[in-house]
Amino acid sequence: MESPGYAFVGEPLDRADALRNDPEALARLWPQARILVLDADGTAFADAQGLPLPLTGAQVGGGPGTATFLGVRDGRGCFSMEAATVVVQAPQRVDLRQAAVSWSAADSSLFCYARGMSYWHSRNRFCGVCGGAIAFARAGFIGQCAQCATEHYPRVDPAVIVAVENNGRLLLGRQSNWAARRYSVLAGFVEPGESLEQTVTREVFEETRVRVRHCQYVGTQPWPFPGALMLGFCASAEDDVPTVDGELEDARWFTPDEVAAAMRREHTDDGAGFLLPPKISIARTLIGHWYQRHRR
């Protein structure tokens, strides 16, 4: 599979769903398994160079009972564990965004997966139906309520992200809590009873009063900050003047020359003009694809 150019979609992992209900098979994998340890804040244990701490099940000890089984790669099991459940010292901790830049695509994607599962576990300690305590089973993939027996499953929140164009211009906006001068393409969560195309149209109009007339799917990126799945689109729009009132503090049309200047600032920031989102994001890739179609 050709790399899409953004993070967290590295070489695929065999998630080995059938093994999640096979404790004997997981126990056999455990001694040589790769273990990724995460702190409560979602950072990963790393070595002195900032790379994943090389741990095996044999080094951690015990068994896979308190670990989340992530899958199998090259015949070797992969598990994640909460730092509170292991007695291991690590030279440093690494944030997922940092890992996306410095780790291999395969490792940062594995960390993304582990981070999403860890976040889901941390937000589902009690049953949303009756308030009873949740116990995790099936290698971490089912939460079972001890009181009403309701089963809870991992979830992701789908969100569209869209590069909107009109007459050779690209629509970008910024939120007040972003890094200074940063602009990006528009995004928003899918609501119940809504198609992705409807979400694109609604979100763009709600945030900028720009009317989308056509959109097309481009690609997908897991974005575990904390648990989204970004669904990338390109779209064409009416010749509307962007108007913001709420989530965005500014939105406007940008020319290919202005986007090219922002790309140059990624290497040498002149302190003027706007900045683009980081290259690890599908947002930056959507902008890059638009620019390649419209550059002079």
PDB file of C-alpha atoms in Angstrom:
ATOM      1  CA  MET A   1       0.000   0.000   0.000  1.00  0.00           C
ATOM      2  CA  GLU A   2       1.410   3.390  -1.008  1.00  0.00           C
ATOM      3  CA  SER A   3       2.068   5.746   1.899  1.00  0.00           C
ATOM      4  CA  PRO A   4      -0.497   8.580   2.030  1.00  0.00           C
ATOM      5  CA  GLY A   5       2.125  10.963   3.430  1.00  0.00           C
ATOM      6  CA  TYR A   6       0.686  11.467   6.909  1.00  0.00           C
ATOM      7  CA  ALA A   7       1.128   9.709  10.254  1.00  0.00           C
ATOM      8  CA  PHE A   8      -0.518   6.726  11.982  1.00  0.00           C
ATOM      9  CA  VAL A   9      -1.248   4.700   8.847  1.00  0.00           C
ATOM     10  CA  GLY A  10       2.007   2.737   8.661  1.00  0.00           C
ATOM     11  CA  GLU A  11       2.397  -0.866   7.602  1.00  0.00           C
ATOM     12  CA  PRO A  12      -0.718  -2.792   8.634  1.00  0.00           C
ATOM     13  CA  LEU A  13      -0.743  -4.959  11.729  1.00  0.00           C
ATOM     14  CA  ASP A  14      -2.489  -8.325  11.825  1.00  0.00           C
ATOM     15  CA  ARG A  15      -4.970  -7.583  14.611  1.00  0.00           C
ATOM     16  CA  ALA A  16      -5.593 -11.338  14.980  1.00  0.00           C
ATOM     17  CA  ASP A  17      -9.138 -10.993  16.284  1.00  0.00           C
ATOM     18  CA  ALA A  18      -9.505 -14.757  16.753  1.00  0.00           C
ATOM     19  CA  LEU A  19      -6.712 -14.784  19.347  1.00  0.00           C
ATOM     20  CA  ARG A  20      -8.451 -12.317  21.656  1.00  0.00           C
ATOM     21  CA  ASN A  21     -10.588 -15.138  23.033  1.00  0.00           C
ATOM     22  CA  ASP A  22      -7.707 -17.610  23.219  1.00  0.00           C
ATOM     23  CA  PRO A  23      -5.802 -17.105  26.493  1.00  0.00           C
ATOM     24  CA  GLU A  24      -3.559 -20.090  25.821  1.00  0.00           C
ATOM     25  CA  ALA A  25      -2.415 -18.667  22.478  1.00  0.00           C
ATOM     26  CA  LEU A  26      -1.802 -15.264  24.063  1.00  0.00           C
ATOM     27  CA  ALA A  27       0.222 -16.905  26.843  1.00  0.00           C
ATOM     28  CA  ARG A  28       2.404 -18.618  24.254  1.00  0.00           C
ATOM     29  CA  LEU A  29       3.035 -15.303  22.509  1.00  0.00           C
ATOM     30  CA  TRP A  30       3.791 -13.468  25.737  1.00  0.00           C
ATOM     31  CA  PRO A  31       7.478 -14.272  26.484  1.00  0.00           C
ATOM     32  CA  GLN A  32       8.751 -12.943  23.135  1.00  0.00           C
ATOM     33  CA  ALA A  33       5.987 -10.390  22.667  1.00  0.00           C
ATOM     34  CA  ARG A  34       6.676  -6.725  22.154  1.00  0.00           C
ATOM     35  CA  ILE A  35       5.301  -4.618  25.025  1.00  0.00           C
ATOM     36  CA  LEU A  36       4.418  -0.933  24.654  1.00  0.00           C
ATOM     37  CA  VAL A  37       4.006   0.777  28.040  1.00  0.00           C
ATOM     38  CA  LEU A  38       1.860   3.922  28.322  1.00  0.00           C
ATOM     39  CA  ASP A  39       1.502   6.411  31.154  1.00  0.00           C
ATOM     40  CA  ALA A  40      -1.899   7.572  32.325  1.00  0.00           C
ATOM     41  CA  ASP A  41      -1.545  10.705  30.176  1.00  0.00           C
ATOM     42  CA  GLY A  42      -1.033   8.622  27.037  1.00  0.00           C
ATOM     43  CA  THR A  43       2.726   9.098  26.656  1.00  0.00           C
ATOM     44  CA  ALA A  44       4.887   6.056  25.901  1.00  0.00           C
ATOM     45  CA  PHE A  45       7.950   4.720  27.691  1.00  0.00           C
ATOM     46  CA  ALA A  46      11.029   5.436  25.556  1.00  0.00           C
ATOM     47  CA  ASP A  47      14.759   4.841  25.676  1.00  0.00           C
ATOM     48  CA  ALA A  48      17.476   7.493  25.939  1.00  0.00           C
ATOM     49  CA  GLN A  49      17.218   8.192  22.187  1.00  0.00           C
ATOM     50  CA  GLY A  50      13.462   8.716  22.386  1.00  0.00           C
ATOM     51  CA  LEU A  51      12.657   5.456  20.590  1.00  0.00           C
ATOM     52  CA  PRO A  52      10.211   2.826  21.902  1.00  0.00           C
ATOM     53  CA  LEU A  53      11.585   1.131  25.013  1.00  0.00           C
ATOM     54  CA  PRO A  54      12.497  -2.406  23.828  1.00  0.00           C
ATOM     55  CA  LEU A  55      10.531  -4.587  26.229  1.00  0.00           C
ATOM     56  CA  THR A  56       9.400  -8.188  25.940  1.00  0.00           C
ATOM     57  CA  GLY A  57       6.811 -10.070  27.935  1.00  0.00           C
ATOM     58  CA  ALA A  58       9.590 -12.055  29.597  1.00  0.00           C
ATOM     59  CA  GLN A  59      11.225  -8.820  30.793  1.00  0.00           C
ATOM     60  CA  VAL A  60       7.976  -7.398  32.110  1.00  0.00           C
ATOM     61  CA  GLY A  61       7.039 -10.707  33.744  1.00  0.00           C
ATOM     62  CA  GLY A  62       3.641 -12.102  34.609  1.00  0.00           C
ATOM     63  CA  GLY A  63       1.346 -12.770  31.675  1.00  0.00           C
ATOM     64  CA  PRO A  64      -1.039 -11.072  29.266  1.00  0.00           C
ATOM     65  CA  GLY A  65      -3.890 -10.834  31.766  1.00  0.00           C
ATOM     66  CA  THR A  66      -3.562  -7.077  32.424  1.00  0.00           C
ATOM     67  CA  ALA A  67      -2.370  -6.181  28.921  1.00  0.00           C
ATOM     68  CA  THR A  68      -4.285  -5.204  25.787  1.00  0.00           C
ATOM     69  CA  PHE A  69      -3.525  -7.490  22.859  1.00  0.00           C
ATOM     70  CA  LEU A  70      -2.893  -5.342  19.790  1.00  0.00           C
ATOM     71  CA  GLY A  71      -2.068  -8.038  17.256  1.00  0.00           C
ATOM     72  CA  VAL A  72       0.775  -9.909  15.580  1.00  0.00           C
ATOM     73  CA  ARG A  73       3.581  -8.581  13.429  1.00  0.00           C
ATOM     74  CA  ASP A  74       6.149 -10.897  11.820  1.00  0.00           C
ATOM     75  CA  GLY A  75       4.956 -13.745  14.019  1.00  0.00           C
ATOM     76  CA  ARG A  76       5.506 -11.751  17.210  1.00  0.00           C
ATOM     77  CA  GLY A  77       2.714 -10.639  19.514  1.00  0.00           C
ATOM     78  CA  CYS A  78       2.231  -6.958  20.339  1.00  0.00           C
ATOM     79  CA  PHE A  79       0.644  -5.803  23.605  1.00  0.00           C
ATOM     80  CA  SER A  80       0.177  -2.499  25.414  1.00  0.00           C
ATOM     81  CA  MET A  81       0.149  -2.025  29.174  1.00  0.00           C
ATOM     82  CA  GLU A  82      -0.591   0.785  31.612  1.00  0.00           C
ATOM     83  CA  ALA A  83       2.472   2.045  33.476  1.00  0.00           C
ATOM     84  CA  ALA A  84       0.729   1.480  36.807  1.00  0.00           C
ATOM     85  CA  THR A  85       0.653  -2.273  36.167  1.00  0.00           C
ATOM     86  CA  VAL A  86       4.384  -2.783  35.475  1.00  0.00           C
ATOM     87  CA  VAL A  87       7.618  -2.269  37.388  1.00  0.00           C
ATOM     88  CA  VAL A  88       9.798  -0.807  34.655  1.00  0.00           C
ATOM     89  CA  GLN A  89      11.996   2.267  34.570  1.00  0.00           C
ATOM     90  CA  ALA A  90      12.250   4.314  31.375  1.00  0.00           C
ATOM     91  CA  PRO A  91      14.746   7.104  30.565  1.00  0.00           C
ATOM     92  CA  GLN A  92      11.988   9.305  29.150  1.00  0.00           C
ATOM     93  CA  ARG A  93       8.420   9.559  27.941  1.00  0.00           C
ATOM     94  CA  VAL A  94       7.383  10.349  24.372  1.00  0.00           C
ATOM     95  CA  ASP A  95       4.182  12.053  23.231  1.00  0.00           C
ATOM     96  CA  LEU A  96       2.316  10.593  20.258  1.00  0.00           C
ATOM     97  CA  ARG A  97       2.901  13.666  18.087  1.00  0.00           C
ATOM     98  CA  GLN A  98       6.632  13.468  18.805  1.00  0.00           C
ATOM     99  CA  ALA A  99       6.593   9.750  18.015  1.00  0.00           C
ATOM    100  CA  ALA A 100       4.940  10.440  14.660  1.00  0.00           C
ATOM    101  CA  VAL A 101       7.999  12.471  13.670  1.00  0.00           C
ATOM    102  CA  SER A 102      10.822  10.424  15.191  1.00  0.00           C
ATOM    103  CA  TRP A 103       9.586   6.792  15.189  1.00  0.00           C
ATOM    104  CA  SER A 104       9.128   4.526  12.201  1.00  0.00           C
ATOM    105  CA  ALA A 105       5.701   4.535  10.550  1.00  0.00           C
ATOM    106  CA  ALA A 106       5.037   1.038  11.888  1.00  0.00           C
ATOM    107  CA  ASP A 107       5.936   1.983  15.467  1.00  0.00           C
ATOM    108  CA  SER A 108       4.046   5.284  15.525  1.00  0.00           C
ATOM    109  CA  SER A 109       0.972   3.533  14.088  1.00  0.00           C
ATOM    110  CA  LEU A 110       1.211   0.875  16.804  1.00  0.00           C
ATOM    111  CA  PHE A 111       1.465   3.635  19.429  1.00  0.00           C
ATOM    112  CA  CYS A 112      -1.593   5.328  17.893  1.00  0.00           C
ATOM    113  CA  TYR A 113      -3.534   2.084  18.242  1.00  0.00           C
ATOM    114  CA  ALA A 114      -2.378   1.570  21.831  1.00  0.00           C
ATOM    115  CA  ARG A 115      -3.138   5.195  22.734  1.00  0.00           C
ATOM    116  CA  GLY A 116      -6.691   4.887  21.419  1.00  0.00           C
ATOM    117  CA  MET A 117      -7.327   1.734  23.418  1.00  0.00           C
ATOM    118  CA  SER A 118      -5.810   3.249  26.558  1.00  0.00           C
ATOM    119  CA  TYR A 119      -8.016   6.324  26.261  1.00  0.00           C
ATOM    120  CA  TRP A 120     -11.123   4.190  25.785  1.00  0.00           C
ATOM    121  CA  HIS A 121     -10.265   2.123  28.878  1.00  0.00           C
ATOM    122  CA  SER A 122      -9.677   5.250  30.971  1.00  0.00           C
ATOM    123  CA  ARG A 123     -13.079   6.725  29.996  1.00  0.00           C
ATOM    124  CA  ASN A 124     -15.060   3.526  30.560  1.00  0.00           C
ATOM    125  CA  ARG A 125     -14.424   2.496  34.151  1.00  0.00           C
ATOM    126  CA  PHE A 126     -18.137   2.492  34.919  1.00  0.00           C
ATOM    127  CA  CYS A 127     -21.208   1.405  32.994  1.00  0.00           C
ATOM    128  CA  GLY A 128     -23.134   4.135  31.202  1.00  0.00           C
ATOM    129  CA  VAL A 129     -26.367   2.185  31.693  1.00  0.00           C
ATOM    130  CA  CYS A 130     -26.389   1.461  35.441  1.00  0.00           C
ATOM    131  CA  GLY A 131     -23.154   2.911  36.855  1.00  0.00           C
ATOM    132  CA  GLY A 132     -21.705  -0.484  37.755  1.00  0.00           C
ATOM    133  CA  ALA A 133     -17.987  -1.222  37.641  1.00  0.00           C
ATOM    134  CA  ILE A 134     -16.520  -2.300  34.290  1.00  0.00           C
ATOM    135  CA  ALA A 135     -14.133  -5.246  33.914  1.00  0.00           C
ATOM    136  CA  PHE A 136     -12.284  -5.663  30.623  1.00  0.00           C
ATOM    137  CA  ALA A 137     -12.255  -9.028  28.875  1.00  0.00           C
ATOM    138  CA  ARG A 138     -11.332 -10.477  25.491  1.00  0.00           C
ATOM    139  CA  ALA A 139      -7.759  -9.153  25.756  1.00  0.00           C
ATOM    140  CA  GLY A 140      -9.005  -5.644  26.484  1.00  0.00           C
ATOM    141  CA  PHE A 141     -11.606  -5.334  23.720  1.00  0.00           C
ATOM    142  CA  ILE A 142     -14.817  -5.732  25.689  1.00  0.00           C
ATOM    143  CA  GLY A 143     -15.896  -3.918  28.823  1.00  0.00           C
ATOM    144  CA  GLN A 144     -18.348  -5.994  30.856  1.00  0.00           C
ATOM    145  CA  CYS A 145     -20.543  -4.444  33.534  1.00  0.00           C
ATOM    146  CA  ALA A 146     -20.444  -6.514  36.729  1.00  0.00           C
ATOM    147  CA  GLN A 147     -23.880  -5.208  37.702  1.00  0.00           C
ATOM    148  CA  CYS A 148     -26.147  -5.333  34.630  1.00  0.00           C
ATOM    149  CA  ALA A 149     -23.949  -7.401  32.280  1.00  0.00           C
ATOM    150  CA  THR A 150     -24.032  -4.764  29.517  1.00  0.00           C
ATOM    151  CA  GLU A 151     -21.106  -5.100  27.128  1.00  0.00           C
ATOM    152  CA  HIS A 152     -19.171  -2.034  26.010  1.00  0.00           C
ATOM    153  CA  TYR A 153     -16.942  -1.920  22.921  1.00  0.00           C
ATOM    154  CA  PRO A 154     -14.127   0.371  21.745  1.00  0.00           C
ATOM    155  CA  ARG A 155     -15.360   3.372  19.808  1.00  0.00           C
ATOM    156  CA  VAL A 156     -14.004   6.080  17.570  1.00  0.00           C
ATOM    157  CA  ASP A 157     -15.587   9.415  16.692  1.00  0.00           C
ATOM    158  CA  PRO A 158     -15.801  10.026  12.915  1.00  0.00           C
ATOM    159  CA  ALA A 159     -15.048  13.546  11.745  1.00  0.00           C
ATOM    160  CA  VAL A 160     -14.800  15.011   8.263  1.00  0.00           C
ATOM    161  CA  ILE A 161     -11.925  17.259   7.232  1.00  0.00           C
ATOM    162  CA  VAL A 162     -12.200  19.063   3.936  1.00  0.00           C
ATOM    163  CA  ALA A 163     -10.177  21.176   1.527  1.00  0.00           C
ATOM    164  CA  VAL A 164     -12.732  23.585   0.013  1.00  0.00           C
ATOM    165  CA  GLU A 165     -11.860  25.424  -3.187  1.00  0.00           C
ATOM    166  CA  ASN A 166     -13.418  28.070  -5.405  1.00  0.00           C
ATOM    167  CA  ASN A 167     -11.934  29.661  -8.528  1.00  0.00           C
ATOM    168  CA  GLY A 168      -8.393  28.525  -7.706  1.00  0.00           C
ATOM    169  CA  ARG A 169      -8.572  29.592  -4.062  1.00  0.00           C
ATOM    170  CA  LEU A 170      -8.429  27.454  -0.911  1.00  0.00           C
ATOM    171  CA  LEU A 171     -10.640  28.065   2.135  1.00  0.00           C
ATOM    172  CA  LEU A 172      -8.697  27.987   5.420  1.00  0.00           C
ATOM    173  CA  GLY A 173      -9.697  28.962   8.946  1.00  0.00           C
ATOM    174  CA  ARG A 174      -8.172  29.206  12.392  1.00  0.00           C
ATOM    175  CA  GLN A 175      -9.318  28.671  15.955  1.00  0.00           C
ATOM    176  CA  SER A 176      -8.241  31.040  18.705  1.00  0.00           C
ATOM    177  CA  ASN A 177      -6.585  28.280  20.745  1.00  0.00           C
ATOM    178  CA  TRP A 178      -4.265  27.171  17.923  1.00  0.00           C
ATOM    179  CA  ALA A 179      -0.615  28.124  17.620  1.00  0.00           C
ATOM    180  CA  ALA A 180      -0.174  31.735  16.534  1.00  0.00           C
ATOM    181  CA  ARG A 181      -0.740  32.366  12.800  1.00  0.00           C
ATOM    182  CA  ARG A 182      -1.752  28.765  12.062  1.00  0.00           C
ATOM    183  CA  TYR A 183      -4.541  28.164   9.550  1.00  0.00           C
ATOM    184  CA  SER A 184      -5.954  24.843   8.396  1.00  0.00           C
ATOM    185  CA  VAL A 185      -8.722  23.228   6.390  1.00  0.00           C
ATOM    186  CA  LEU A 186     -12.138  22.894   8.020  1.00  0.00           C
ATOM    187  CA  ALA A 187     -13.266  19.896  10.072  1.00  0.00           C
ATOM    188  CA  GLY A 188     -16.149  18.718  12.216  1.00  0.00           C
ATOM    189  CA  PHE A 189     -17.736  15.646  13.777  1.00  0.00           C
ATOM    190  CA  VAL A 190     -20.392  13.553  12.085  1.00  0.00           C
ATOM    191  CA  GLU A 191     -23.791  13.798  13.786  1.00  0.00           C
ATOM    192  CA  PRO A 192     -26.350  10.970  14.178  1.00  0.00           C
ATOM    193  CA  GLY A 193     -28.445  10.305  11.084  1.00  0.00           C
ATOM    194  CA  GLU A 194     -26.038  12.168   8.824  1.00  0.00           C
ATOM    195  CA  SER A 195     -24.053  11.038   5.785  1.00  0.00           C
ATOM    196  CA  LEU A 196     -20.433  12.131   5.402  1.00  0.00           C
ATOM    197  CA  GLU A 197     -21.346  14.341   2.446  1.00  0.00           C
ATOM    198  CA  GLN A 198     -24.053  16.013   4.537  1.00  0.00           C
ATOM    199  CA  THR A 199     -21.530  16.594   7.317  1.00  0.00           C
ATOM    200  CA  VAL A 200     -19.123  18.276   4.897  1.00  0.00           C
ATOM    201  CA  THR A 201     -21.853  20.607   3.653  1.00  0.00           C
ATOM    202  CA  ARG A 202     -23.192  21.398   7.119  1.00  0.00           C
ATOM    203  CA  GLU A 203     -19.836  21.954   8.839  1.00  0.00           C
ATOM    204  CA  VAL A 204     -18.454  24.236   6.146  1.00  0.00           C
ATOM    205  CA  PHE A 205     -21.623  26.316   6.139  1.00  0.00           C
ATOM    206  CA  GLU A 206     -21.896  26.483   9.949  1.00  0.00           C
ATOM    207  CA  GLU A 207     -18.293  27.612  10.351  1.00  0.00           C
ATOM    208  CA  THR A 208     -17.962  29.992   7.376  1.00  0.00           C
ATOM    209  CA  ARG A 209     -21.346  30.425   5.643  1.00  0.00           C
ATOM    210  CA  VAL A 210     -19.719  29.080   2.487  1.00  0.00           C
ATOM    211  CA  ARG A 211     -22.007  26.744   0.487  1.00  0.00           C
ATOM    212  CA  VAL A 212     -20.470  23.493  -0.757  1.00  0.00           C
ATOM    213  CA  ARG A 213     -21.774  22.305  -4.115  1.00  0.00           C
ATOM    214  CA  HIS A 214     -19.736  19.090  -4.587  1.00  0.00           C
ATOM    215  CA  CYS A 215     -17.371  16.942  -2.474  1.00  0.00           C
ATOM    216  CA  GLN A 216     -15.265  13.824  -2.994  1.00  0.00           C
ATOM    217  CA  TYR A 217     -13.659  11.398  -0.536  1.00  0.00           C
ATOM    218  CA  VAL A 218      -9.832  11.397  -0.438  1.00  0.00           C
ATOM    219  CA  GLY A 219      -8.548   9.321   2.489  1.00  0.00           C
ATOM    220  CA  THR A 220      -8.650   8.552   6.213  1.00  0.00           C
ATOM    221  CA  GLN A 221      -6.374   9.108   9.207  1.00  0.00           C
ATOM    222  CA  PRO A 222      -6.775   7.823  12.768  1.00  0.00           C
ATOM    223  CA  TRP A 223      -6.326  10.854  15.037  1.00  0.00           C
ATOM    224  CA  PRO A 224      -6.236   9.721  18.685  1.00  0.00           C
ATOM    225  CA  PHE A 225      -6.370  13.178  20.273  1.00  0.00           C
ATOM    226  CA  PRO A 226      -8.255  11.705  21.894  1.00  0.00           C
ATOM    227  CA  GLY A 227     -10.239   9.298  19.685  1.00  0.00           C
ATOM    228  CA  ALA A 228     -11.217  10.632  16.263  1.00  0.00           C
ATOM    229  CA  LEU A 229     -11.126   9.126  12.790  1.00  0.00           C
ATOM    230  CA  MET A 230     -10.512  11.892  10.264  1.00  0.00           C
ATOM    231  CA  LEU A 231     -12.287  11.359   6.924  1.00  0.00           C
ATOM    232  CA  GLY A 232     -10.633  13.541   4.307  1.00  0.00           C
ATOM    233  CA  PHE A 233     -12.539  15.224   1.462  1.00  0.00           C
ATOM    234  CA  CYS A 234     -11.963  17.800  -1.226  1.00  0.00           C
ATOM    235  CA  ALA A 235     -14.871  20.033  -2.188  1.00  0.00           C
ATOM    236  CA  SER A 236     -15.868  22.840  -4.496  1.00  0.00           C
ATOM    237  CA  ALA A 237     -17.969  25.725  -3.238  1.00  0.00           C
ATOM    238  CA  GLU A 238     -19.983  28.723  -4.292  1.00  0.00           C
ATOM    239  CA  ASP A 239     -18.304  32.121  -4.601  1.00  0.00           C
ATOM    240  CA  ASP A 240     -19.250  33.103  -1.054  1.00  0.00           C
ATOM    241  CA  VAL A 241     -17.451  35.493   1.290  1.00  0.00           C
ATOM    242  CA  PRO A 242     -16.430  33.560   4.446  1.00  0.00           C
ATOM    243  CA  THR A 243     -18.149  34.789   7.588  1.00  0.00           C
ATOM    244  CA  VAL A 244     -17.263  33.444  11.045  1.00  0.00           C
ATOM    245  CA  ASP A 245     -19.388  33.511  14.160  1.00  0.00           C
ATOM    246  CA  GLY A 246     -18.475  30.963  16.802  1.00  0.00           C
ATOM    247  CA  GLU A 247     -15.879  28.198  16.566  1.00  0.00           C
ATOM    248  CA  LEU A 248     -13.481  29.995  14.208  1.00  0.00           C
ATOM    249  CA  GLU A 249     -11.923  33.381  14.795  1.00  0.00           C
ATOM    250  CA  ASP A 250     -11.086  33.830  11.117  1.00  0.00           C
ATOM    251  CA  ALA A 251     -11.626  32.165   7.741  1.00  0.00           C
ATOM    252  CA  ARG A 252     -10.686  33.307   4.262  1.00  0.00           C
ATOM    253  CA  TRP A 253      -9.725  32.293   0.766  1.00  0.00           C
ATOM    254  CA  PHE A 254      -6.030  31.828  -0.002  1.00  0.00           C
ATOM    255  CA  THR A 255      -4.270  31.795  -3.373  1.00  0.00           C
ATOM    256  CA  PRO A 256      -1.691  29.201  -4.508  1.00  0.00           C
ATOM    257  CA  ASP A 257       1.050  31.822  -4.105  1.00  0.00           C
ATOM    258  CA  GLU A 258       0.046  32.439  -0.496  1.00  0.00           C
ATOM    259  CA  VAL A 259       0.009  28.707   0.226  1.00  0.00           C
ATOM    260  CA  ALA A 260       3.424  28.325  -1.433  1.00  0.00           C
ATOM    261  CA  ALA A 261       4.807  31.040   0.844  1.00  0.00           C
ATOM    262  CA  ALA A 262       3.387  29.205   3.884  1.00  0.00           C
ATOM    263  CA  MET A 263       5.093  25.999   2.711  1.00  0.00           C
ATOM    264  CA  ARG A 264       8.418  27.852   2.563  1.00  0.00           C
ATOM    265  CA  ARG A 265       7.884  28.991   6.146  1.00  0.00           C
ATOM    266  CA  GLU A 266       7.992  25.338   7.200  1.00  0.00           C
ATOM    267  CA  HIS A 267      11.730  25.550   6.517  1.00  0.00           C
ATOM    268  CA  THR A 268      12.476  29.220   7.214  1.00  0.00           C
ATOM    269  CA  ASP A 269       9.835  31.233   9.057  1.00  0.00           C
ATOM    270  CA  ASP A 270       9.958  34.876   8.006  1.00  0.00           C
ATOM    271  CA  GLY A 271       7.718  35.850  10.931  1.00  0.00           C
ATOM    272  CA  ALA A 272       5.036  37.153   8.593  1.00  0.00           C
ATOM    273  CA  GLY A 273       2.049  35.505   7.013  1.00  0.00           C
ATOM    274  CA  PHE A 274       0.245  32.361   8.068  1.00  0.00           C
ATOM    275  CA  LEU A 275       1.504  28.869   9.002  1.00  0.00           C
ATOM    276  CA  LEU A 276       0.234  25.462   7.924  1.00  0.00           C
ATOM    277  CA  PRO A 277      -0.691  22.458  10.107  1.00  0.00           C
ATOM    278  CA  PRO A 278       2.088  19.904  10.791  1.00  0.00           C
ATOM    279  CA  LYS A 279       3.030  17.388   8.110  1.00  0.00           C
ATOM    280  CA  ILE A 280       1.939  14.459  10.272  1.00  0.00           C
ATOM    281  CA  SER A 281      -1.706  15.457   9.711  1.00  0.00           C
ATOM    282  CA  ILE A 282      -4.092  14.652   6.888  1.00  0.00           C
ATOM    283  CA  ALA A 283      -4.943  18.369   6.958  1.00  0.00           C
ATOM    284  CA  ARG A 284      -1.470  19.208   5.663  1.00  0.00           C
ATOM    285  CA  THR A 285      -1.727  16.506   2.994  1.00  0.00           C
ATOM    286  CA  LEU A 286      -5.075  17.854   1.764  1.00  0.00           C
ATOM    287  CA  ILE A 287      -3.524  21.307   1.456  1.00  0.00           C
ATOM    288  CA  GLY A 288      -0.542  19.866  -0.387  1.00  0.00           C
ATOM    289  CA  HIS A 289      -2.736  17.979  -2.848  1.00  0.00           C
ATOM    290  CA  TRP A 290      -4.758  21.117  -3.540  1.00  0.00           C
ATOM    291  CA  TYR A 291      -1.593  23.116  -4.119  1.00  0.00           C
ATOM    292  CA  GLN A 292      -0.170  20.578  -6.576  1.00  0.00           C
ATOM    293  CA  ARG A 293      -3.332  20.927  -8.676  1.00  0.00           C
ATOM    294  CA  HIS A 294      -3.263  24.733  -8.687  1.00  0.00           C
ATOM    295  CA  ARG A 295       0.413  25.722  -8.614  1.00  0.00           C
ATOM    296  CA  ARG A 296       1.636  27.847 -11.500  1.00  0.00           C
TER     297      ARG A 296
END
